[in-house]
Coordinates of C-alpha atoms in Angstrom, one line a residue:
X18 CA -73.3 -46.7 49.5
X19 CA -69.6 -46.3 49.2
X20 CA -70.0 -42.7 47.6
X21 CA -72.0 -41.9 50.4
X22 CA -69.3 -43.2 53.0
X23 CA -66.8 -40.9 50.9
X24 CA -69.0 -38.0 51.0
X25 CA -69.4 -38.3 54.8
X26 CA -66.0 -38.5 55.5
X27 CA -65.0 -35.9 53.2
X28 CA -67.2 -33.7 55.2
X29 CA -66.0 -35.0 58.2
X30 CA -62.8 -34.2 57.7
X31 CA -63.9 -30.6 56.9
X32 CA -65.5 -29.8 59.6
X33 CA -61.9 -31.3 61.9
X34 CA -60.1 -28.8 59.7
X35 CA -62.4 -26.0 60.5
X36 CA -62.7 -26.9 64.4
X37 CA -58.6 -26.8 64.3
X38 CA -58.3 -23.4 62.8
X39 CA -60.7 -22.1 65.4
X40 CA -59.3 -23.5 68.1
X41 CA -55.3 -23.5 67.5
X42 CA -55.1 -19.2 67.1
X43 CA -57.2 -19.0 71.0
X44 CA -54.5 -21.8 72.3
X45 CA -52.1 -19.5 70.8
X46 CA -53.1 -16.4 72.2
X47 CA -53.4 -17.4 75.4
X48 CA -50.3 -17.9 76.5
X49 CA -48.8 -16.6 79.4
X50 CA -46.8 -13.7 79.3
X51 CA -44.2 -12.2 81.8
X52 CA -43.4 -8.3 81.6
X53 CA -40.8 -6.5 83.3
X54 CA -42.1 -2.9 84.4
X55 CA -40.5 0.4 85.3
X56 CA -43.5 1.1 87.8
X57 CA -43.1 4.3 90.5
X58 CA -39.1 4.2 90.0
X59 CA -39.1 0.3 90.6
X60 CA -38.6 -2.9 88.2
X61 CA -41.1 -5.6 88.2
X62 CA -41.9 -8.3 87.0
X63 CA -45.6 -9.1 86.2
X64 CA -47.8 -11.1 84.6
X65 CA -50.5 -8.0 84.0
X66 CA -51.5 -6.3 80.8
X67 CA -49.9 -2.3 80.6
X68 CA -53.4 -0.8 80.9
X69 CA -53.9 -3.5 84.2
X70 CA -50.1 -2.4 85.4
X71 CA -51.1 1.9 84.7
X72 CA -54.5 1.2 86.7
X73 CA -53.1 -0.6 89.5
X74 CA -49.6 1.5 89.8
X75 CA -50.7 4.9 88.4
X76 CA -49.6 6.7 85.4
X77 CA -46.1 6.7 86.4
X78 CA -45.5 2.3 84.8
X79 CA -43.7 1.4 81.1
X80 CA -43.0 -2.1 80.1
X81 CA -39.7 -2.6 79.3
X82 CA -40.0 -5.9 77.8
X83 CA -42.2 -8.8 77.7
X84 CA -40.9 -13.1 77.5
X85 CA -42.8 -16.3 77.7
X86 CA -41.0 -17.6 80.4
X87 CA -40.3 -16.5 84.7
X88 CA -36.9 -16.9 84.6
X89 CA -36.2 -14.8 81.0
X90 CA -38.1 -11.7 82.7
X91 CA -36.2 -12.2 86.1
X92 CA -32.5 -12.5 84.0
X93 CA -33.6 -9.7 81.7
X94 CA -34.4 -7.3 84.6
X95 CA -31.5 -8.8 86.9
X96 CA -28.9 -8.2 83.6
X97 CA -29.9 -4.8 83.1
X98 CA -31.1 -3.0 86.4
X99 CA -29.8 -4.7 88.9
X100 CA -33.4 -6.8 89.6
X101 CA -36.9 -6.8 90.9
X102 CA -36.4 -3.9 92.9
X103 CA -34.0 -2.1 91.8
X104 CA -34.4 1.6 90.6
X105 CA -35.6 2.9 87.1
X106 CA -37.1 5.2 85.3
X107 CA -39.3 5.9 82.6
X108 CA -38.0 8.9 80.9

């Protein structure tokens, strides 16, 4: 009986370990990220993919950098072109 309490919590425990490694990398991966754009001569800031930024802008979009956080997009674009808004280009 107490081999077979081991066994089962041996196994147990496995199958925790396995569920964690499946689930930690999709937590990971889906966390939100904040890009700041060159779109049509403008800075953005958005939370869209590139290929989501070039289908909804045009052809005429380049990311310029990407952050985890609002604020570190709006101080990177503010810092370095003037701000959401201001003019760019992609050249």
């Amino acid at each position: 009986m107490k081999t077979l309490t081991i066994v089962v919590f041996v196994v147990a425990a496995a199958m925790m370990w396995a569920l964690a490694n499946l689930v930690m990398p999709a937590l990971a991966q889906s966390s939100t990220q904040y890009s700041v754009y060159c779109a049509n001569g403008k800075i953005e800031v958005d939370m869209r993919t590139p290929a989501q930024m070039k289908s909804a802008r045009g052809s005429d979009v380049c990311q310029l950098s990407e952050f985890n956080y609002l604020s570190d997009a709006q101080s990177f674009a503010k810092k370095n072109f003037g701000g959401v808004g201001a003019k760019c280009s992609c050249r």
